[in-house]
């Protein structure tokens, strides 16, 4: 695995013995880096598919001509062409994912297609990736492309290769509603999908068997048999964990367990990658040694086993990367060649990106390659530091101990900025947690798979293997929960600027050079004399790029009053941050069943994730405007994950809403102060901001509210010359009472009451006369909200209307005089 011709000189930890000339990098590494850079840049370039195709042909033609006719075959232009190949590759992949069905969103369709991947089964839902054979929308017919079939409430699960006929409604996935949220549309785009079909179980039937890949079919058949054995041998929680560790299947895993894995920095254990491939390969090599298999036969058997394992787990970028590198290392050993990990890493990247250029935007791809680079590039340096420290203390450090720390530490350093960017998280306990958890992972993987295999043939024999595995699983989850509960085990960070990525890796690279005592040298092939200049230019470029990103980030932190109306679906939640640093959360959204604790990953977690991405570490005041689930259902998730100092609720007697009463009892049991508020009260948090409670009226001044909506807390927030009215869900009766009382309603911004329903008084909107009206509403909406009459009236009174179902989260900022509005999806559409 060595390439000695046409090397690129780069300062590093190799090369000449004196370490003064840097080390030689094969051109293949430069090609892989440029192609990956082109794939990344392709996401920000929008061209038609035909133009991209012609551009790719032209680029290939130039590359061929340049290679055969240029005097210098290492000319930089030839390498630069691979960058443009990456750009056009991404654009072609994006165009391929788009089908004619995307133009028929929200239309009823009949689709016939073949299941081309393992189904994703969650509680009460199954998702199938279909290759469309035919689709009918009215009299129109389409064919080709892919879509994702979503069946809710399904009891029967179909499998790979089944030909299905489904009737339902098409829907195009939208960009995330809240900044920093998981981009499901991009995730599907990387799988070649641009449209979903939602169908009921009775509307999905099997029409036969479609064409399938025999190898994939065999791998997924065995996987399903193993899954069935695991379900029979373990409890549902333990079975889900073994499936996650052995096969990367996390759909059945408890969301709270998944969150604990992420916070302690060991979530990679549940995503099949180098760790799993290494364990499987070690098992295969151990058997090969025991039967004294020859080197060539060992290579062949390892290749077949790893490919079959890849097919079982879905062949994602991390596992393909690990498989390619493992096979190349075995091949190098078989040929008696030096193992060249940078070249192997570059080959793996090229294979993954040539198969799917869109994978460059996959966090799994980025983290897998960054972790591998960190282990292989930083690991030896860390080991040398351990040995140097041991020599100074006149103690010999065992290599196993040094590498046992260097591997997780190198991986954490290599992935730190990417984890912070993608997940807004830093875990100081990750290194120690990995040191203790990884050995347990190997045992669980081995014993769990053996238990499943034995259980396929004879269940009692599988139960013998399952007993120690169950003990290890309990120890494993207990260990993760222990680390997760340690003070300071993890920190959630506000959204960071993209500039930290090049700055971090540039500084990390220079630190390694410093520790190794080697100068930084960079040379383009054919231009070896410009090394020192290019090295300084590269460092300067990294600093400039990083500072541009940091400047833009800091520029967005202008002091003032900020109000964010979150996208929580059919519900309400608004975050208020005062100039003095106070935090008020008005409602927390809620999905069906969430108020009773049946939706642990519901709207409340969307609110929590948003708060964390915004750098909010506590909530001073949580206002629950009324007991309806779409307003207070997510409160439990908020108080479980963030300190809440005060909860404000309307004055309602117990017994009206028992789940709401139990929620308040739980809050008090946690030591959180719960107080009631009524019209005429004030919430004092920031001297510069006045928060007045307008309704409900005090007892004795008005009859009891006929509905819980009309008993909602109505707040008017004022900061200098600007004001915001939070009207909760008050309807005609509640609006009429506020008008009759004569309170000041006029406000610059109105949170439109009851999601813009038709139950309103025109006089109420005229009294408010807002410049901006925000409607918090979900889609699809079976309540007919927002009502056309409400929208028309708001426009007549001069309000610019924003809707969270269309615009995503709506953020307002004011210095008390000027008012700026930012809608998340509008910004993303402009960026695209």
JSON list of N, CA and C in Angstrom, two decimals, residues 650-679:
[
{"chain": "A", "resi": 650, "resn": "UNK", "atom": "N", "xyz": [-52.69, 29.67, 35.47]},
{"chain": "A", "resi": 650, "resn": "UNK", "atom": "CA", "xyz": [-53.93, 30.41, 35.72]},
{"chain": "A", "resi": 650, "resn": "UNK", "atom": "C", "xyz": [-54.63, 29.87, 36.97]},
{"chain": "A", "resi": 651, "resn": "UNK", "atom": "N", "xyz": [-55.51, 30.66, 37.57]},
{"chain": "A", "resi": 651, "resn": "UNK", "atom": "CA", "xyz": [-56.20, 30.23, 38.80]},
{"chain": "A", "resi": 651, "resn": "UNK", "atom": "C", "xyz": [-57.36, 29.29, 38.47]},
{"chain": "A", "resi": 652, "resn": "UNK", "atom": "N", "xyz": [-57.09, 28.01, 38.42]},
{"chain": "A", "resi": 652, "resn": "UNK", "atom": "CA", "xyz": [-58.12, 27.01, 38.09]},
{"chain": "A", "resi": 652, "resn": "UNK", "atom": "C", "xyz": [-58.26, 26.02, 39.24]},
{"chain": "A", "resi": 653, "resn": "UNK", "atom": "N", "xyz": [-59.47, 25.56, 39.55]},
{"chain": "A", "resi": 653, "resn": "UNK", "atom": "CA", "xyz": [-59.66, 24.58, 40.62]},
{"chain": "A", "resi": 653, "resn": "UNK", "atom": "C", "xyz": [-59.15, 23.21, 40.20]},
{"chain": "A", "resi": 654, "resn": "UNK", "atom": "N", "xyz": [-58.74, 22.37, 41.16]},
{"chain": "A", "resi": 654, "resn": "UNK", "atom": "CA", "xyz": [-58.31, 21.01, 40.85]},
{"chain": "A", "resi": 654, "resn": "UNK", "atom": "C", "xyz": [-59.49, 20.19, 40.34]},
{"chain": "A", "resi": 655, "resn": "UNK", "atom": "N", "xyz": [-59.17, 19.20, 39.54]},
{"chain": "A", "resi": 655, "resn": "UNK", "atom": "CA", "xyz": [-60.20, 18.29, 39.04]},
{"chain": "A", "resi": 655, "resn": "UNK", "atom": "C", "xyz": [-60.66, 18.60, 37.63]},
{"chain": "A", "resi": 656, "resn": "UNK", "atom": "N", "xyz": [-60.35, 19.81, 37.13]},
{"chain": "A", "resi": 656, "resn": "UNK", "atom": "CA", "xyz": [-60.78, 20.15, 35.77]},
{"chain": "A", "resi": 656, "resn": "UNK", "atom": "C", "xyz": [-60.01, 19.32, 34.75]},
{"chain": "A", "resi": 657, "resn": "UNK", "atom": "N", "xyz": [-58.73, 19.14, 34.98]},
{"chain": "A", "resi": 657, "resn": "UNK", "atom": "CA", "xyz": [-57.87, 18.38, 34.07]},
{"chain": "A", "resi": 657, "resn": "UNK", "atom": "C", "xyz": [-56.91, 17.55, 34.93]},
{"chain": "A", "resi": 658, "resn": "UNK", "atom": "N", "xyz": [-57.26, 16.30, 35.28]},
{"chain": "A", "resi": 658, "resn": "UNK", "atom": "CA", "xyz": [-56.42, 15.48, 36.18]},
{"chain": "A", "resi": 658, "resn": "UNK", "atom": "C", "xyz": [-54.97, 15.32, 35.71]},
{"chain": "A", "resi": 659, "resn": "UNK", "atom": "N", "xyz": [-54.68, 15.06, 34.42]},
{"chain": "A", "resi": 659, "resn": "UNK", "atom": "CA", "xyz": [-53.26, 14.97, 34.03]},
{"chain": "A", "resi": 659, "resn": "UNK", "atom": "C", "xyz": [-52.49, 16.26, 34.30]},
{"chain": "A", "resi": 660, "resn": "UNK", "atom": "N", "xyz": [-53.16, 17.39, 34.12]},
{"chain": "A", "resi": 660, "resn": "UNK", "atom": "CA", "xyz": [-52.54, 18.69, 34.40]},
{"chain": "A", "resi": 660, "resn": "UNK", "atom": "C", "xyz": [-52.28, 18.84, 35.90]},
{"chain": "A", "resi": 661, "resn": "UNK", "atom": "N", "xyz": [-53.22, 18.37, 36.73]},
{"chain": "A", "resi": 661, "resn": "UNK", "atom": "CA", "xyz": [-53.03, 18.42, 38.18]},
{"chain": "A", "resi": 661, "resn": "UNK", "atom": "C", "xyz": [-51.82, 17.58, 38.59]},
{"chain": "A", "resi": 662, "resn": "UNK", "atom": "N", "xyz": [-51.69, 16.39, 37.99]},
{"chain": "A", "resi": 662, "resn": "UNK", "atom": "CA", "xyz": [-50.55, 15.53, 38.32]},
{"chain": "A", "resi": 662, "resn": "UNK", "atom": "C", "xyz": [-49.23, 16.19, 37.89]},
{"chain": "A", "resi": 663, "resn": "UNK", "atom": "N", "xyz": [-49.25, 16.90, 36.77]},
{"chain": "A", "resi": 663, "resn": "UNK", "atom": "CA", "xyz": [-48.05, 17.61, 36.33]},
{"chain": "A", "resi": 663, "resn": "UNK", "atom": "C", "xyz": [-47.65, 18.66, 37.36]},
{"chain": "A", "resi": 664, "resn": "UNK", "atom": "N", "xyz": [-48.60, 19.45, 37.85]},
{"chain": "A", "resi": 664, "resn": "UNK", "atom": "CA", "xyz": [-48.28, 20.48, 38.85]},
{"chain": "A", "resi": 664, "resn": "UNK", "atom": "C", "xyz": [-47.79, 19.85, 40.14]},
{"chain": "A", "resi": 665, "resn": "UNK", "atom": "N", "xyz": [-48.38, 18.71, 40.53]},
{"chain": "A", "resi": 665, "resn": "UNK", "atom": "CA", "xyz": [-47.90, 18.01, 41.74]},
{"chain": "A", "resi": 665, "resn": "UNK", "atom": "C", "xyz": [-46.45, 17.56, 41.56]},
{"chain": "A", "resi": 666, "resn": "UNK", "atom": "N", "xyz": [-46.12, 17.07, 40.36]},
{"chain": "A", "resi": 666, "resn": "UNK", "atom": "CA", "xyz": [-44.74, 16.65, 40.10]},
{"chain": "A", "resi": 666, "resn": "UNK", "atom": "C", "xyz": [-43.78, 17.84, 40.17]},
{"chain": "A", "resi": 667, "resn": "UNK", "atom": "N", "xyz": [-44.23, 18.99, 39.67]},
{"chain": "A", "resi": 667, "resn": "UNK", "atom": "CA", "xyz": [-43.38, 20.18, 39.71]},
{"chain": "A", "resi": 667, "resn": "UNK", "atom": "C", "xyz": [-43.10, 20.58, 41.16]},
{"chain": "A", "resi": 668, "resn": "UNK", "atom": "N", "xyz": [-44.13, 20.56, 41.97]},
{"chain": "A", "resi": 668, "resn": "UNK", "atom": "CA", "xyz": [-43.94, 20.92, 43.38]},
{"chain": "A", "resi": 668, "resn": "UNK", "atom": "C", "xyz": [-43.05, 19.91, 44.09]},
{"chain": "A", "resi": 669, "resn": "UNK", "atom": "N", "xyz": [-43.19, 18.62, 43.71]},
{"chain": "A", "resi": 669, "resn": "UNK", "atom": "CA", "xyz": [-42.35, 17.59, 44.33]},
{"chain": "A", "resi": 669, "resn": "UNK", "atom": "C", "xyz": [-40.89, 17.79, 43.98]},
{"chain": "A", "resi": 670, "resn": "UNK", "atom": "N", "xyz": [-40.61, 18.42, 42.86]},
{"chain": "A", "resi": 670, "resn": "UNK", "atom": "CA", "xyz": [-39.23, 18.71, 42.46]},
{"chain": "A", "resi": 670, "resn": "UNK", "atom": "C", "xyz": [-38.69, 19.96, 43.14]},
{"chain": "A", "resi": 671, "resn": "UNK", "atom": "N", "xyz": [-39.50, 20.60, 43.95]},
{"chain": "A", "resi": 671, "resn": "UNK", "atom": "CA", "xyz": [-39.07, 21.80, 44.64]},
{"chain": "A", "resi": 671, "resn": "UNK", "atom": "C", "xyz": [-39.23, 23.06, 43.83]},
{"chain": "A", "resi": 672, "resn": "UNK", "atom": "N", "xyz": [-40.00, 23.00, 42.73]},
{"chain": "A", "resi": 672, "resn": "UNK", "atom": "CA", "xyz": [-40.23, 24.18, 41.88]},
{"chain": "A", "resi": 672, "resn": "UNK", "atom": "C", "xyz": [-41.44, 24.95, 42.42]},
{"chain": "A", "resi": 673, "resn": "UNK", "atom": "N", "xyz": [-41.28, 26.21, 42.56]},
{"chain": "A", "resi": 673, "resn": "UNK", "atom": "CA", "xyz": [-42.36, 27.06, 43.06]},
{"chain": "A", "resi": 673, "resn": "UNK", "atom": "C", "xyz": [-43.42, 27.23, 41.97]},
{"chain": "A", "resi": 674, "resn": "UNK", "atom": "N", "xyz": [-44.68, 26.94, 42.30]},
{"chain": "A", "resi": 674, "resn": "UNK", "atom": "CA", "xyz": [-45.80, 27.10, 41.38]},
{"chain": "A", "resi": 674, "resn": "UNK", "atom": "C", "xyz": [-46.76, 28.13, 41.96]},
{"chain": "A", "resi": 675, "resn": "UNK", "atom": "N", "xyz": [-47.03, 29.19, 41.19]},
{"chain": "A", "resi": 675, "resn": "UNK", "atom": "CA", "xyz": [-47.94, 30.22, 41.67]},
{"chain": "A", "resi": 675, "resn": "UNK", "atom": "C", "xyz": [-48.96, 30.56, 40.59]},
{"chain": "A", "resi": 676, "resn": "UNK", "atom": "N", "xyz": [-50.11, 31.06, 41.00]},
{"chain": "A", "resi": 676, "resn": "UNK", "atom": "CA", "xyz": [-51.17, 31.44, 40.07]},
{"chain": "A", "resi": 676, "resn": "UNK", "atom": "C", "xyz": [-51.09, 32.94, 39.79]},
{"chain": "A", "resi": 677, "resn": "UNK", "atom": "N", "xyz": [-51.58, 33.33, 38.62]},
{"chain": "A", "resi": 677, "resn": "UNK", "atom": "CA", "xyz": [-51.60, 34.74, 38.24]},
{"chain": "A", "resi": 677, "resn": "UNK", "atom": "C", "xyz": [-52.96, 35.05, 37.62]},
{"chain": "A", "resi": 678, "resn": "UNK", "atom": "N", "xyz": [-53.35, 36.30, 37.71]},
{"chain": "A", "resi": 678, "resn": "UNK", "atom": "CA", "xyz": [-54.65, 36.75, 37.19]},
{"chain": "A", "resi": 678, "resn": "UNK", "atom": "C", "xyz": [-54.48, 38.15, 36.64]},
{"chain": "A", "resi": 679, "resn": "UNK", "atom": "N", "xyz": [-55.52, 38.65, 36.00]},
{"chain": "A", "resi": 679, "resn": "UNK", "atom": "CA", "xyz": [-55.48, 39.98, 35.43]},
{"chain": "A", "resi": 679, "resn": "UNK", "atom": "C", "xyz": [-55.11, 41.04, 36.45]}
]
